[in-house]
Amino acid sequence: MRLVLVGPPGAGKGTQAQFIASNLSIPKISTGDIFRANVSGGTELGKLAKEYMDRGDLVPDEVTIAMVRDRLSENDAQDGFLLDGFPRNVPQAEILKKMLEEFGAGLDIVLELVVDDEEVVRRLAGRRTCSQCGRIWHVDFDDKKDDICDACGGRLYQRDDDQEETIRHRLEVYQEQTAPLVSFYAHEGILVGVDATGPVEEVTQRAMESLSPFAD
Ligand SMILES: [Zn+2]
């Protein structure tokens, strides 16, 4: 199965990507992993990407696309894959479509993790990080009443990334970028939405159920 996973920050996309890919016995291919592999492997594309990153610039689309193409050409991806972090926008989706056509394949499904904005804010804004050991606690899920780490006694604080304002901004950016992408795939007839609220295992189970009609 050739699958793309999309979802807002705080939807648990990384975790779901891992579980779903392993349930389907297909490789999980994330742009983060591809970047790291190219940079640490010292490939030409990796060196190029590193030049941009070292300057603090965004890696251009062409470089990312070339890395994705290389990765999708590898043996383990021939019978299916789960893409996480690519495509990010409609132009990338169109390029992916052409790329897969060259390989004689197409996407089977685009799975969208659907979470209410307020739920994302509750999940992320409730996170507290230990200033000593780095462990993350949650005010609701861990029932944290004080701001002391139960593991090491260190003081807990709220990271800038976990501030409500930052989260709402990230959600807006996500909506702007992803809404057209989601419409693109809905139009292609391969979009499936999964309710991503609730415990991780339940979300995985719902995702697997909604994928089962498309499994070989
Ligand atoms: Zn601690």
mmCIF file with all atom_site columns, C-alpha atoms and ligand atoms in Angstrom:
data_model
loop_
_atom_site.group_PDB
_atom_site.id
_atom_site.type_symbol
_atom_site.label_atom_id
_atom_site.label_alt_id
_atom_site.label_comp_id
_atom_site.label_asym_id
_atom_site.label_entity_id
_atom_site.label_seq_id
_atom_site.pdbx_PDB_ins_code
_atom_site.Cartn_x
_atom_site.Cartn_y
_atom_site.Cartn_z
_atom_site.occupancy
_atom_site.B_iso_or_equiv
_atom_site.pdbx_formal_charge
_atom_site.auth_seq_id
_atom_site.auth_comp_id
_atom_site.auth_asym_id
_atom_site.auth_atom_id
_atom_site.pdbx_PDB_model_num
ATOM   1   C  CA . MET A 1 1   ? 0.000   0.000  0.000   1.00 0.00 ? 1   MET A CA 1
ATOM   2   C  CA . ARG A 1 2   ? 1.264   3.459  -0.951  1.00 0.00 ? 2   ARG A CA 1
ATOM   3   C  CA . LEU A 1 3   ? 0.142   5.851  1.681   1.00 0.00 ? 3   LEU A CA 1
ATOM   4   C  CA . VAL A 1 4   ? 0.564   9.492  2.669   1.00 0.00 ? 4   VAL A CA 1
ATOM   5   C  CA . LEU A 1 5   ? -0.179  10.583 6.221   1.00 0.00 ? 5   LEU A CA 1
ATOM   6   C  CA . VAL A 1 6   ? -1.214  14.154 6.990   1.00 0.00 ? 6   VAL A CA 1
ATOM   7   C  CA . GLY A 1 7   ? -2.260  15.740 10.253  1.00 0.00 ? 7   GLY A CA 1
ATOM   8   C  CA . PRO A 1 8   ? -1.865  18.908 12.300  1.00 0.00 ? 8   PRO A CA 1
ATOM   9   C  CA . PRO A 1 9   ? 0.827   19.468 14.924  1.00 0.00 ? 9   PRO A CA 1
ATOM   10  C  CA . GLY A 1 10  ? -0.214  17.683 18.099  1.00 0.00 ? 10  GLY A CA 1
ATOM   11  C  CA . ALA A 1 11  ? -2.142  14.956 16.265  1.00 0.00 ? 11  ALA A CA 1
ATOM   12  C  CA . GLY A 1 12  ? 0.484   12.345 17.156  1.00 0.00 ? 12  GLY A CA 1
ATOM   13  C  CA . LYS A 1 13  ? 1.397   11.921 13.509  1.00 0.00 ? 13  LYS A CA 1
ATOM   14  C  CA . GLY A 1 14  ? 4.938   10.650 14.110  1.00 0.00 ? 14  GLY A CA 1
ATOM   15  C  CA . THR A 1 15  ? 3.725   7.941  16.480  1.00 0.00 ? 15  THR A CA 1
ATOM   16  C  CA . GLN A 1 16  ? 0.834   6.909  14.232  1.00 0.00 ? 16  GLN A CA 1
ATOM   17  C  CA . ALA A 1 17  ? 3.143   6.849  11.206  1.00 0.00 ? 17  ALA A CA 1
ATOM   18  C  CA . GLN A 1 18  ? 5.343   4.334  12.998  1.00 0.00 ? 18  GLN A CA 1
ATOM   19  C  CA . PHE A 1 19  ? 2.493   2.078  14.186  1.00 0.00 ? 19  PHE A CA 1
ATOM   20  C  CA . ILE A 1 20  ? 0.569   2.131  10.914  1.00 0.00 ? 20  ILE A CA 1
ATOM   21  C  CA . ALA A 1 21  ? 3.674   1.427  8.822   1.00 0.00 ? 21  ALA A CA 1
ATOM   22  C  CA . SER A 1 22  ? 4.683   -1.458 11.056  1.00 0.00 ? 22  SER A CA 1
ATOM   23  C  CA . ASN A 1 23  ? 1.129   -2.897 11.005  1.00 0.00 ? 23  ASN A CA 1
ATOM   24  C  CA . LEU A 1 24  ? 1.176   -2.786 7.210   1.00 0.00 ? 24  LEU A CA 1
ATOM   25  C  CA . SER A 1 25  ? 4.808   -4.024 6.994   1.00 0.00 ? 25  SER A CA 1
ATOM   26  C  CA . ILE A 1 26  ? 5.819   -1.074 4.832   1.00 0.00 ? 26  ILE A CA 1
ATOM   27  C  CA . PRO A 1 27  ? 8.670   1.388  5.435   1.00 0.00 ? 27  PRO A CA 1
ATOM   28  C  CA . LYS A 1 28  ? 7.865   4.671  7.139   1.00 0.00 ? 28  LYS A CA 1
ATOM   29  C  CA . ILE A 1 29  ? 9.511   7.380  5.082   1.00 0.00 ? 29  ILE A CA 1
ATOM   30  C  CA . SER A 1 30  ? 9.652   10.759 6.777   1.00 0.00 ? 30  SER A CA 1
ATOM   31  C  CA . THR A 1 31  ? 11.356  13.813 5.344   1.00 0.00 ? 31  THR A CA 1
ATOM   32  C  CA . GLY A 1 32  ? 13.220  14.241 8.641   1.00 0.00 ? 32  GLY A CA 1
ATOM   33  C  CA . ASP A 1 33  ? 14.705  10.723 8.355   1.00 0.00 ? 33  ASP A CA 1
ATOM   34  C  CA . ILE A 1 34  ? 15.595  11.250 4.689   1.00 0.00 ? 34  ILE A CA 1
ATOM   35  C  CA . PHE A 1 35  ? 17.374  14.522 5.507   1.00 0.00 ? 35  PHE A CA 1
ATOM   36  C  CA . ARG A 1 36  ? 19.341  12.998 8.343   1.00 0.00 ? 36  ARG A CA 1
ATOM   37  C  CA . ALA A 1 37  ? 20.292  9.941  6.266   1.00 0.00 ? 37  ALA A CA 1
ATOM   38  C  CA . ASN A 1 38  ? 21.542  12.094 3.375   1.00 0.00 ? 38  ASN A CA 1
ATOM   39  C  CA . VAL A 1 39  ? 23.460  14.487 5.596   1.00 0.00 ? 39  VAL A CA 1
ATOM   40  C  CA . SER A 1 40  ? 25.085  11.784 7.737   1.00 0.00 ? 40  SER A CA 1
ATOM   41  C  CA . GLY A 1 41  ? 25.738  9.614  4.658   1.00 0.00 ? 41  GLY A CA 1
ATOM   42  C  CA . GLY A 1 42  ? 27.490  12.572 3.004   1.00 0.00 ? 42  GLY A CA 1
ATOM   43  C  CA . THR A 1 43  ? 25.553  12.242 -0.287  1.00 0.00 ? 43  THR A CA 1
ATOM   44  C  CA . GLU A 1 44  ? 25.725  15.089 -2.821  1.00 0.00 ? 44  GLU A CA 1
ATOM   45  C  CA . LEU A 1 45  ? 22.158  16.061 -1.932  1.00 0.00 ? 45  LEU A CA 1
ATOM   46  C  CA . GLY A 1 46  ? 22.989  15.861 1.755   1.00 0.00 ? 46  GLY A CA 1
ATOM   47  C  CA . LYS A 1 47  ? 25.967  18.192 1.314   1.00 0.00 ? 47  LYS A CA 1
ATOM   48  C  CA . LEU A 1 48  ? 23.795  20.613 -0.635  1.00 0.00 ? 48  LEU A CA 1
ATOM   49  C  CA . ALA A 1 49  ? 21.043  20.519 1.992   1.00 0.00 ? 49  ALA A CA 1
ATOM   50  C  CA . LYS A 1 50  ? 23.586  21.045 4.753   1.00 0.00 ? 50  LYS A CA 1
ATOM   51  C  CA . GLU A 1 51  ? 24.908  24.215 3.101   1.00 0.00 ? 51  GLU A CA 1
ATOM   52  C  CA . TYR A 1 52  ? 21.424  25.708 3.290   1.00 0.00 ? 52  TYR A CA 1
ATOM   53  C  CA . MET A 1 53  ? 20.790  24.499 6.828   1.00 0.00 ? 53  MET A CA 1
ATOM   54  C  CA . ASP A 1 54  ? 24.176  25.800 8.047   1.00 0.00 ? 54  ASP A CA 1
ATOM   55  C  CA . ARG A 1 55  ? 23.259  29.220 6.702   1.00 0.00 ? 55  ARG A CA 1
ATOM   56  C  CA . GLY A 1 56  ? 19.923  28.952 8.479   1.00 0.00 ? 56  GLY A CA 1
ATOM   57  C  CA . ASP A 1 57  ? 18.069  28.870 5.154   1.00 0.00 ? 57  ASP A CA 1
ATOM   58  C  CA . LEU A 1 58  ? 15.236  26.593 4.117   1.00 0.00 ? 58  LEU A CA 1
ATOM   59  C  CA . VAL A 1 59  ? 16.289  23.648 1.979   1.00 0.00 ? 59  VAL A CA 1
ATOM   60  C  CA . PRO A 1 60  ? 14.834  24.293 -1.497  1.00 0.00 ? 60  PRO A CA 1
ATOM   61  C  CA . ASP A 1 61  ? 12.002  22.130 -2.775  1.00 0.00 ? 61  ASP A CA 1
ATOM   62  C  CA . GLU A 1 62  ? 14.114  20.651 -5.586  1.00 0.00 ? 62  GLU A CA 1
ATOM   63  C  CA . VAL A 1 63  ? 16.581  19.217 -3.077  1.00 0.00 ? 63  VAL A CA 1
ATOM   64  C  CA . THR A 1 64  ? 13.830  17.720 -0.907  1.00 0.00 ? 64  THR A CA 1
ATOM   65  C  CA . ILE A 1 65  ? 12.100  16.296 -3.972  1.00 0.00 ? 65  ILE A CA 1
ATOM   66  C  CA . ALA A 1 66  ? 15.324  14.740 -5.255  1.00 0.00 ? 66  ALA A CA 1
ATOM   67  C  CA . MET A 1 67  ? 15.889  13.105 -1.860  1.00 0.00 ? 67  MET A CA 1
ATOM   68  C  CA . VAL A 1 68  ? 12.336  11.736 -1.802  1.00 0.00 ? 68  VAL A CA 1
ATOM   69  C  CA . ARG A 1 69  ? 12.802  10.390 -5.330  1.00 0.00 ? 69  ARG A CA 1
ATOM   70  C  CA . ASP A 1 70  ? 16.021  8.607  -4.310  1.00 0.00 ? 70  ASP A CA 1
ATOM   71  C  CA . ARG A 1 71  ? 14.365  7.134  -1.246  1.00 0.00 ? 71  ARG A CA 1
ATOM   72  C  CA . LEU A 1 72  ? 11.282  5.935  -3.132  1.00 0.00 ? 72  LEU A CA 1
ATOM   73  C  CA . SER A 1 73  ? 13.574  4.233  -5.676  1.00 0.00 ? 73  SER A CA 1
ATOM   74  C  CA . GLU A 1 74  ? 15.056  2.005  -2.997  1.00 0.00 ? 74  GLU A CA 1
ATOM   75  C  CA . ASN A 1 75  ? 14.136  -1.679 -2.918  1.00 0.00 ? 75  ASN A CA 1
ATOM   76  C  CA . ASP A 1 76  ? 12.152  -1.681 0.306   1.00 0.00 ? 76  ASP A CA 1
ATOM   77  C  CA . ALA A 1 77  ? 9.761   0.971  -1.033  1.00 0.00 ? 77  ALA A CA 1
ATOM   78  C  CA . GLN A 1 78  ? 8.731   -0.912 -4.160  1.00 0.00 ? 78  GLN A CA 1
ATOM   79  C  CA . ASP A 1 79  ? 5.800   -2.722 -2.588  1.00 0.00 ? 79  ASP A CA 1
ATOM   80  C  CA . GLY A 1 80  ? 4.540   0.233  -0.610  1.00 0.00 ? 80  GLY A CA 1
ATOM   81  C  CA . PHE A 1 81  ? 5.457   2.959  1.830   1.00 0.00 ? 81  PHE A CA 1
ATOM   82  C  CA . LEU A 1 82  ? 4.050   5.454  4.252   1.00 0.00 ? 82  LEU A CA 1
ATOM   83  C  CA . LEU A 1 83  ? 5.134   9.027  3.552   1.00 0.00 ? 83  LEU A CA 1
ATOM   84  C  CA . ASP A 1 84  ? 5.211   11.437 6.472   1.00 0.00 ? 84  ASP A CA 1
ATOM   85  C  CA . GLY A 1 85  ? 6.057   15.111 5.935   1.00 0.00 ? 85  GLY A CA 1
ATOM   86  C  CA . PHE A 1 86  ? 5.829   15.002 2.138   1.00 0.00 ? 86  PHE A CA 1
ATOM   87  C  CA . PRO A 1 87  ? 4.046   16.349 0.164   1.00 0.00 ? 87  PRO A CA 1
ATOM   88  C  CA . ARG A 1 88  ? 3.475   19.576 2.099   1.00 0.00 ? 88  ARG A CA 1
ATOM   89  C  CA . ASN A 1 89  ? 1.644   21.487 -0.595  1.00 0.00 ? 89  ASN A CA 1
ATOM   90  C  CA . VAL A 1 90  ? -0.203  21.004 -3.875  1.00 0.00 ? 90  VAL A CA 1
ATOM   91  C  CA . PRO A 1 91  ? 2.810   21.580 -6.179  1.00 0.00 ? 91  PRO A CA 1
ATOM   92  C  CA . GLN A 1 92  ? 4.706   18.872 -4.268  1.00 0.00 ? 92  GLN A CA 1
ATOM   93  C  CA . ALA A 1 93  ? 1.655   16.585 -4.502  1.00 0.00 ? 93  ALA A CA 1
ATOM   94  C  CA . GLU A 1 94  ? 1.607   17.040 -8.263  1.00 0.00 ? 94  GLU A CA 1
ATOM   95  C  CA . ILE A 1 95  ? 5.318   16.244 -8.475  1.00 0.00 ? 95  ILE A CA 1
ATOM   96  C  CA . LEU A 1 96  ? 4.836   13.134 -6.335  1.00 0.00 ? 96  LEU A CA 1
ATOM   97  C  CA . LYS A 1 97  ? 2.030   12.011 -8.613  1.00 0.00 ? 97  LYS A CA 1
ATOM   98  C  CA . LYS A 1 98  ? 4.246   12.320 -11.716 1.00 0.00 ? 98  LYS A CA 1
ATOM   99  C  CA . MET A 1 99  ? 7.134   10.627 -9.913  1.00 0.00 ? 99  MET A CA 1
ATOM   100 C  CA . LEU A 1 100 ? 5.004   7.622  -8.992  1.00 0.00 ? 100 LEU A CA 1
ATOM   101 C  CA . GLU A 1 101 ? 3.591   7.446  -12.516 1.00 0.00 ? 101 GLU A CA 1
ATOM   102 C  CA . GLU A 1 102 ? 7.174   7.116  -13.769 1.00 0.00 ? 102 GLU A CA 1
ATOM   103 C  CA . PHE A 1 103 ? 7.604   4.221  -11.353 1.00 0.00 ? 103 PHE A CA 1
ATOM   104 C  CA . GLY A 1 104 ? 4.346   2.773  -12.720 1.00 0.00 ? 104 GLY A CA 1
ATOM   105 C  CA . ALA A 1 105 ? 2.486   3.238  -9.484  1.00 0.00 ? 105 ALA A CA 1
ATOM   106 C  CA . GLY A 1 106 ? 0.121   5.616  -7.748  1.00 0.00 ? 106 GLY A CA 1
ATOM   107 C  CA . LEU A 1 107 ? -0.900  6.538  -4.255  1.00 0.00 ? 107 LEU A CA 1
ATOM   108 C  CA . ASP A 1 108 ? -3.564  4.271  -2.798  1.00 0.00 ? 108 ASP A CA 1
ATOM   109 C  CA . ILE A 1 109 ? -4.665  6.446  0.049   1.00 0.00 ? 109 ILE A CA 1
ATOM   110 C  CA . VAL A 1 110 ? -4.072  9.704  1.867   1.00 0.00 ? 110 VAL A CA 1
ATOM   111 C  CA . LEU A 1 111 ? -4.917  9.340  5.504   1.00 0.00 ? 111 LEU A CA 1
ATOM   112 C  CA . GLU A 1 112 ? -5.765  12.548 7.326   1.00 0.00 ? 112 GLU A CA 1
ATOM   113 C  CA . LEU A 1 113 ? -5.593  12.581 11.108  1.00 0.00 ? 113 LEU A CA 1
ATOM   114 C  CA . VAL A 1 114 ? -8.461  14.814 12.160  1.00 0.00 ? 114 VAL A CA 1
ATOM   115 C  CA . VAL A 1 115 ? -8.223  16.588 15.497  1.00 0.00 ? 115 VAL A CA 1
ATOM   116 C  CA . ASP A 1 116 ? -10.176 19.572 16.707  1.00 0.00 ? 116 ASP A CA 1
ATOM   117 C  CA . ASP A 1 117 ? -8.033  22.717 17.197  1.00 0.00 ? 117 ASP A CA 1
ATOM   118 C  CA . GLU A 1 118 ? -9.113  23.023 20.824  1.00 0.00 ? 118 GLU A CA 1
ATOM   119 C  CA . GLU A 1 119 ? -8.015  19.445 21.475  1.00 0.00 ? 119 GLU A CA 1
ATOM   120 C  CA . VAL A 1 120 ? -4.590  20.179 19.961  1.00 0.00 ? 120 VAL A CA 1
ATOM   121 C  CA . VAL A 1 121 ? -4.255  23.263 22.159  1.00 0.00 ? 121 VAL A CA 1
ATOM   122 C  CA . ARG A 1 122 ? -5.250  21.243 25.222  1.00 0.00 ? 122 ARG A CA 1
ATOM   123 C  CA . ARG A 1 123 ? -2.724  18.505 24.375  1.00 0.00 ? 123 ARG A CA 1
ATOM   124 C  CA . LEU A 1 124 ? 0.207   20.790 23.614  1.00 0.00 ? 124 LEU A CA 1
ATOM   125 C  CA . ALA A 1 125 ? -0.392  23.723 25.947  1.00 0.00 ? 125 ALA A CA 1
ATOM   126 C  CA . GLY A 1 126 ? -0.679  21.284 28.864  1.00 0.00 ? 126 GLY A CA 1
ATOM   127 C  CA . ARG A 1 127 ? 2.863   20.028 28.375  1.00 0.00 ? 127 ARG A CA 1
ATOM   128 C  CA . ARG A 1 128 ? 5.484   20.865 30.991  1.00 0.00 ? 128 ARG A CA 1
ATOM   129 C  CA . THR A 1 129 ? 9.155   20.063 30.531  1.00 0.00 ? 129 THR A CA 1
ATOM   130 C  CA . CYS A 1 130 ? 11.573  19.264 33.336  1.00 0.00 ? 130 CYS A CA 1
ATOM   131 C  CA . SER A 1 131 ? 14.413  21.791 33.408  1.00 0.00 ? 131 SER A CA 1
ATOM   132 C  CA . GLN A 1 132 ? 16.773  19.114 34.782  1.00 0.00 ? 132 GLN A CA 1
ATOM   133 C  CA . CYS A 1 133 ? 16.066  15.773 33.052  1.00 0.00 ? 133 CYS A CA 1
ATOM   134 C  CA . GLY A 1 134 ? 14.018  17.021 30.076  1.00 0.00 ? 134 GLY A CA 1
ATOM   135 C  CA . ARG A 1 135 ? 11.143  14.667 30.747  1.00 0.00 ? 135 ARG A CA 1
ATOM   136 C  CA . ILE A 1 136 ? 7.742   15.900 29.571  1.00 0.00 ? 136 ILE A CA 1
ATOM   137 C  CA . TRP A 1 137 ? 4.687   15.832 31.818  1.00 0.00 ? 137 TRP A CA 1
ATOM   138 C  CA . HIS A 1 138 ? 1.110   16.805 31.101  1.00 0.00 ? 138 HIS A CA 1
ATOM   139 C  CA . VAL A 1 139 ? -1.018  18.835 33.492  1.00 0.00 ? 139 VAL A CA 1
ATOM   140 C  CA . ASP A 1 140 ? -4.183  16.843 32.643  1.00 0.00 ? 140 ASP A CA 1
ATOM   141 C  CA . PHE A 1 141 ? -2.980  13.436 31.464  1.00 0.00 ? 141 PHE A CA 1
ATOM   142 C  CA . ASP A 1 142 ? -0.411  13.084 34.259  1.00 0.00 ? 142 ASP A CA 1
ATOM   143 C  CA . ASP A 1 143 ? -2.627  14.926 36.705  1.00 0.00 ? 143 ASP A CA 1
ATOM   144 C  CA . LYS A 1 144 ? 0.229   17.313 37.551  1.00 0.00 ? 144 LYS A CA 1
ATOM   145 C  CA . LYS A 1 145 ? -0.775  19.549 40.432  1.00 0.00 ? 145 LYS A CA 1
ATOM   146 C  CA . ASP A 1 146 ? 2.656   21.028 41.145  1.00 0.00 ? 146 ASP A CA 1
ATOM   147 C  CA . ASP A 1 147 ? 5.508   22.052 38.860  1.00 0.00 ? 147 ASP A CA 1
ATOM   148 C  CA . ILE A 1 148 ? 8.006   19.547 40.205  1.00 0.00 ? 148 ILE A CA 1
ATOM   149 C  CA . CYS A 1 149 ? 9.299   16.576 38.153  1.00 0.00 ? 149 CYS A CA 1
ATOM   150 C  CA . ASP A 1 150 ? 8.254   13.275 39.787  1.00 0.00 ? 150 ASP A CA 1
ATOM   151 C  CA . ALA A 1 151 ? 11.297  11.571 38.263  1.00 0.00 ? 151 ALA A CA 1
ATOM   152 C  CA . CYS A 1 152 ? 14.119  13.832 39.432  1.00 0.00 ? 152 CYS A CA 1
ATOM   153 C  CA . GLY A 1 153 ? 12.623  16.641 41.518  1.00 0.00 ? 153 GLY A CA 1
ATOM   154 C  CA . GLY A 1 154 ? 13.573  19.266 38.919  1.00 0.00 ? 154 GLY A CA 1
ATOM   155 C  CA . ARG A 1 155 ? 11.444  22.279 38.169  1.00 0.00 ? 155 ARG A CA 1
ATOM   156 C  CA . LEU A 1 156 ? 8.926   22.044 35.323  1.00 0.00 ? 156 LEU A CA 1
ATOM   157 C  CA . TYR A 1 157 ? 8.451   24.816 32.801  1.00 0.00 ? 157 TYR A CA 1
ATOM   158 C  CA . GLN A 1 158 ? 6.441   25.471 29.657  1.00 0.00 ? 158 GLN A CA 1
ATOM   159 C  CA . ARG A 1 159 ? 8.528   25.539 26.473  1.00 0.00 ? 159 ARG A CA 1
ATOM   160 C  CA . ASP A 1 160 ? 7.955   28.432 24.055  1.00 0.00 ? 160 ASP A CA 1
ATOM   161 C  CA . ASP A 1 161 ? 6.734   25.890 21.485  1.00 0.00 ? 161 ASP A CA 1
ATOM   162 C  CA . ASP A 1 162 ? 4.032   24.813 23.922  1.00 0.00 ? 162 ASP A CA 1
ATOM   163 C  CA . GLN A 1 163 ? 2.658   28.307 24.542  1.00 0.00 ? 163 GLN A CA 1
ATOM   164 C  CA . GLU A 1 164 ? -0.957  28.592 23.429  1.00 0.00 ? 164 GLU A CA 1
ATOM   165 C  CA . GLU A 1 165 ? -0.223  31.516 21.095  1.00 0.00 ? 165 GLU A CA 1
ATOM   166 C  CA . THR A 1 166 ? 2.571   29.602 19.338  1.00 0.00 ? 166 THR A CA 1
ATOM   167 C  CA . ILE A 1 167 ? 0.380   26.524 18.962  1.00 0.00 ? 167 ILE A CA 1
ATOM   168 C  CA . ARG A 1 168 ? -2.499  28.522 17.474  1.00 0.00 ? 168 ARG A CA 1
ATOM   169 C  CA . HIS A 1 169 ? -0.105  30.117 15.017  1.00 0.00 ? 169 HIS A CA 1
ATOM   170 C  CA . ARG A 1 170 ? 1.264   26.710 13.960  1.00 0.00 ? 170 ARG A CA 1
ATOM   171 C  CA . LEU A 1 171 ? -2.299  25.459 13.495  1.00 0.00 ? 171 LEU A CA 1
ATOM   172 C  CA . GLU A 1 172 ? -3.103  28.444 11.257  1.00 0.00 ? 172 GLU A CA 1
ATOM   173 C  CA . VAL A 1 173 ? 0.002   27.844 9.153   1.00 0.00 ? 173 VAL A CA 1
ATOM   174 C  CA . TYR A 1 174 ? -0.920  24.171 8.911   1.00 0.00 ? 174 TYR A CA 1
ATOM   175 C  CA . GLN A 1 175 ? -4.464  24.953 7.800   1.00 0.00 ? 175 GLN A CA 1
ATOM   176 C  CA . GLU A 1 176 ? -3.252  27.394 5.150   1.00 0.00 ? 176 GLU A CA 1
ATOM   177 C  CA . GLN A 1 177 ? -0.760  24.892 3.735   1.00 0.00 ? 177 GLN A CA 1
ATOM   178 C  CA . THR A 1 178 ? -2.719  21.711 4.138   1.00 0.00 ? 178 THR A CA 1
ATOM   179 C  CA . ALA A 1 179 ? -6.319  22.639 3.359   1.00 0.00 ? 179 ALA A CA 1
ATOM   180 C  CA . PRO A 1 180 ? -5.533  22.900 -0.399  1.00 0.00 ? 180 PRO A CA 1
ATOM   181 C  CA . LEU A 1 181 ? -3.552  19.634 -0.196  1.00 0.00 ? 181 LEU A CA 1
ATOM   182 C  CA . VAL A 1 182 ? -6.455  17.853 1.454   1.00 0.00 ? 182 VAL A CA 1
ATOM   183 C  CA . SER A 1 183 ? -8.867  19.199 -1.207  1.00 0.00 ? 183 SER A CA 1
ATOM   184 C  CA . PHE A 1 184 ? -6.462  18.042 -3.919  1.00 0.00 ? 184 PHE A CA 1
ATOM   185 C  CA . TYR A 1 185 ? -6.541  14.475 -2.605  1.00 0.00 ? 185 TYR A CA 1
ATOM   186 C  CA . ALA A 1 186 ? -10.282 14.575 -1.931  1.00 0.00 ? 186 ALA A CA 1
ATOM   187 C  CA . HIS A 1 187 ? -10.667 15.485 -5.601  1.00 0.00 ? 187 HIS A CA 1
ATOM   188 C  CA . GLU A 1 188 ? -8.447  12.543 -6.537  1.00 0.00 ? 188 GLU A CA 1
ATOM   189 C  CA . GLY A 1 189 ? -10.820 10.358 -4.565  1.00 0.00 ? 189 GLY A CA 1
ATOM   190 C  CA . ILE A 1 190 ? -8.173  8.909  -2.249  1.00 0.00 ? 190 ILE A CA 1
ATOM   191 C  CA . LEU A 1 191 ? -8.646  10.945 0.934   1.00 0.00 ? 191 LEU A CA 1
ATOM   192 C  CA . VAL A 1 192 ? -9.708  9.174  4.128   1.00 0.00 ? 192 VAL A CA 1
ATOM   193 C  CA . GLY A 1 193 ? -10.161 11.042 7.404   1.00 0.00 ? 193 GLY A CA 1
ATOM   194 C  CA . VAL A 1 194 ? -9.594  9.387  10.772  1.00 0.00 ? 194 VAL A CA 1
ATOM   195 C  CA . ASP A 1 195 ? -10.666 10.778 14.107  1.00 0.00 ? 195 ASP A CA 1
ATOM   196 C  CA . ALA A 1 196 ? -7.371  11.190 15.974  1.00 0.00 ? 196 ALA A CA 1
ATOM   197 C  CA . THR A 1 197 ? -8.772  12.025 19.403  1.00 0.00 ? 197 THR A CA 1
ATOM   198 C  CA . GLY A 1 198 ? -8.346  9.568  22.270  1.00 0.00 ? 198 GLY A CA 1
ATOM   199 C  CA . PRO A 1 199 ? -5.631  7.087  23.230  1.00 0.00 ? 199 PRO A CA 1
ATOM   200 C  CA . VAL A 1 200 ? -2.865  6.294  20.732  1.00 0.00 ? 200 VAL A CA 1
ATOM   201 C  CA . GLU A 1 201 ? -3.847  2.595  20.360  1.00 0.00 ? 201 GLU A CA 1
ATOM   202 C  CA . GLU A 1 202 ? -7.469  3.484  19.601  1.00 0.00 ? 202 GLU A CA 1
ATOM   203 C  CA . VAL A 1 203 ? -6.419  5.946  16.925  1.00 0.00 ? 203 VAL A CA 1
ATOM   204 C  CA . THR A 1 204 ? -4.142  3.316  15.331  1.00 0.00 ? 204 THR A CA 1
ATOM   205 C  CA . GLN A 1 205 ? -6.994  0.824  15.407  1.00 0.00 ? 205 GLN A CA 1
ATOM   206 C  CA . ARG A 1 206 ? -9.401  3.268  13.756  1.00 0.00 ? 206 ARG A CA 1
ATOM   207 C  CA . ALA A 1 207 ? -6.776  4.055  11.122  1.00 0.00 ? 207 ALA A CA 1
ATOM   208 C  CA . MET A 1 208 ? -6.235  0.340  10.380  1.00 0.00 ? 208 MET A CA 1
ATOM   209 C  CA . GLU A 1 209 ? -9.993  -0.201 10.080  1.00 0.00 ? 209 GLU A CA 1
ATOM   210 C  CA . SER A 1 210 ? -10.382 2.635  7.626   1.00 0.00 ? 210 SER A CA 1
ATOM   211 C  CA . LEU A 1 211 ? -7.429  1.317  5.589   1.00 0.00 ? 211 LEU A CA 1
ATOM   212 C  CA . SER A 1 212 ? -8.605  -2.303 5.468   1.00 0.00 ? 212 SER A CA 1
ATOM   213 C  CA . PRO A 1 213 ? -10.889 -1.842 2.394   1.00 0.00 ? 213 PRO A CA 1
ATOM   214 C  CA . PHE A 1 214 ? -7.807  -0.681 0.441   1.00 0.00 ? 214 PHE A CA 1
ATOM   215 C  CA . ALA A 1 215 ? -5.409  -3.418 1.563   1.00 0.00 ? 215 ALA A CA 1
ATOM   216 C  CA . ASP A 1 216 ? -4.318  -5.950 -1.056  1.00 0.00 ? 216 ASP A CA 1
HETATM 217 ZN ZN . ZN  B 2 .   ? 13.087  15.700 35.853  1.00 0.00 ? 1   ZN  B ZN 1
#
